[in-house]
């Protein structure tokens, strides 16, 4: 499978505390036909975890 390089964005995460703080957190959006080639279908549930400094996504 072809290696793809993707960027990431920052998103606001609201923390519902007395001060209602907002912090910026990293965010990834994965989309494309290549995901179908990798065995993912629309509506699939996935498991996501970090292992050895890598993000792992599994159906």
PDB file of C-alpha atoms in Angstrom:
ATOM      1  CA  UNK A   1       0.000   0.000   0.000  1.00  0.00           C
ATOM      2  CA  UNK A   2       1.179   3.494  -0.811  1.00  0.00           C
ATOM      3  CA  UNK A   3       2.434   5.589   2.109  1.00  0.00           C
ATOM      4  CA  UNK A   4       0.458   8.796   2.444  1.00  0.00           C
ATOM      5  CA  UNK A   5       1.593  11.928   4.178  1.00  0.00           C
ATOM      6  CA  UNK A   6      -1.213  13.890   5.783  1.00  0.00           C
ATOM      7  CA  UNK A   7      -1.318  17.067   7.770  1.00  0.00           C
ATOM      8  CA  UNK A   8      -3.249  17.785  10.907  1.00  0.00           C
ATOM      9  CA  UNK A   9      -5.242  20.687  12.205  1.00  0.00           C
ATOM     10  CA  UNK A  10      -5.823  22.190  15.571  1.00  0.00           C
ATOM     11  CA  UNK A  11      -9.346  22.092  16.951  1.00  0.00           C
ATOM     12  CA  UNK A  12     -10.842  23.801  19.942  1.00  0.00           C
ATOM     13  CA  UNK A  13     -11.684  21.557  22.877  1.00  0.00           C
ATOM     14  CA  UNK A  14     -14.025  23.111  25.402  1.00  0.00           C
ATOM     15  CA  UNK A  15     -13.457  22.190  29.026  1.00  0.00           C
ATOM     16  CA  UNK A  16     -16.605  22.700  31.016  1.00  0.00           C
ATOM     17  CA  UNK A  17     -15.150  24.087  34.204  1.00  0.00           C
ATOM     18  CA  UNK A  18     -15.995  27.195  36.164  1.00  0.00           C
ATOM     19  CA  UNK A  19     -13.725  29.179  33.827  1.00  0.00           C
ATOM     20  CA  UNK A  20     -15.007  27.412  30.661  1.00  0.00           C
ATOM     21  CA  UNK A  21     -11.508  27.099  29.274  1.00  0.00           C
ATOM     22  CA  UNK A  22     -10.834  26.337  25.636  1.00  0.00           C
ATOM     23  CA  UNK A  23      -7.652  24.607  24.541  1.00  0.00           C
ATOM     24  CA  UNK A  24      -6.331  23.741  21.090  1.00  0.00           C
ATOM     25  CA  UNK A  25      -5.730  20.033  20.486  1.00  0.00           C
ATOM     26  CA  UNK A  26      -4.366  18.156  17.430  1.00  0.00           C
ATOM     27  CA  UNK A  27      -7.010  16.697  15.111  1.00  0.00           C
ATOM     28  CA  UNK A  28      -6.881  14.251  12.175  1.00  0.00           C
ATOM     29  CA  UNK A  29      -9.541  13.747   9.496  1.00  0.00           C
ATOM     30  CA  UNK A  30      -9.079  10.652   7.352  1.00  0.00           C
ATOM     31  CA  UNK A  31     -11.101  10.316   4.149  1.00  0.00           C
ATOM     32  CA  UNK A  32     -10.645   8.932   0.672  1.00  0.00           C
ATOM     33  CA  UNK A  33     -11.033   5.925  -1.581  1.00  0.00           C
ATOM     34  CA  UNK A  34      -7.720   4.587  -0.296  1.00  0.00           C
ATOM     35  CA  UNK A  35      -9.494   3.761   2.974  1.00  0.00           C
ATOM     36  CA  UNK A  36     -11.819   1.409   1.069  1.00  0.00           C
ATOM     37  CA  UNK A  37      -8.738  -0.255  -0.417  1.00  0.00           C
ATOM     38  CA  UNK A  38      -7.479  -0.696   3.151  1.00  0.00           C
ATOM     39  CA  UNK A  39     -10.697  -2.533   4.077  1.00  0.00           C
ATOM     40  CA  UNK A  40     -12.648   0.265   5.763  1.00  0.00           C
ATOM     41  CA  UNK A  41     -16.297   0.863   4.883  1.00  0.00           C
ATOM     42  CA  UNK A  42     -18.647   3.713   5.659  1.00  0.00           C
ATOM     43  CA  UNK A  43     -20.180   3.206   9.098  1.00  0.00           C
ATOM     44  CA  UNK A  44     -17.476   0.838  10.381  1.00  0.00           C
ATOM     45  CA  UNK A  45     -16.607   1.031  14.053  1.00  0.00           C
ATOM     46  CA  UNK A  46     -12.886   1.339  14.672  1.00  0.00           C
ATOM     47  CA  UNK A  47     -10.466   0.973  17.560  1.00  0.00           C
ATOM     48  CA  UNK A  48      -7.727   3.585  17.888  1.00  0.00           C
ATOM     49  CA  UNK A  49      -4.707   3.409  20.185  1.00  0.00           C
ATOM     50  CA  UNK A  50      -1.110   4.585  20.457  1.00  0.00           C
ATOM     51  CA  UNK A  51       1.655   1.989  20.339  1.00  0.00           C
ATOM     52  CA  UNK A  52       5.393   2.724  20.129  1.00  0.00           C
ATOM     53  CA  UNK A  53       4.747   6.376  19.137  1.00  0.00           C
ATOM     54  CA  UNK A  54       2.375   5.344  16.316  1.00  0.00           C
ATOM     55  CA  UNK A  55      -1.387   5.770  16.020  1.00  0.00           C
ATOM     56  CA  UNK A  56      -2.969   2.418  15.159  1.00  0.00           C
ATOM     57  CA  UNK A  57      -6.471   2.195  13.640  1.00  0.00           C
ATOM     58  CA  UNK A  58      -8.176  -1.188  13.397  1.00  0.00           C
ATOM     59  CA  UNK A  59     -11.610  -2.295  12.192  1.00  0.00           C
TER      60      UNK A  59
END
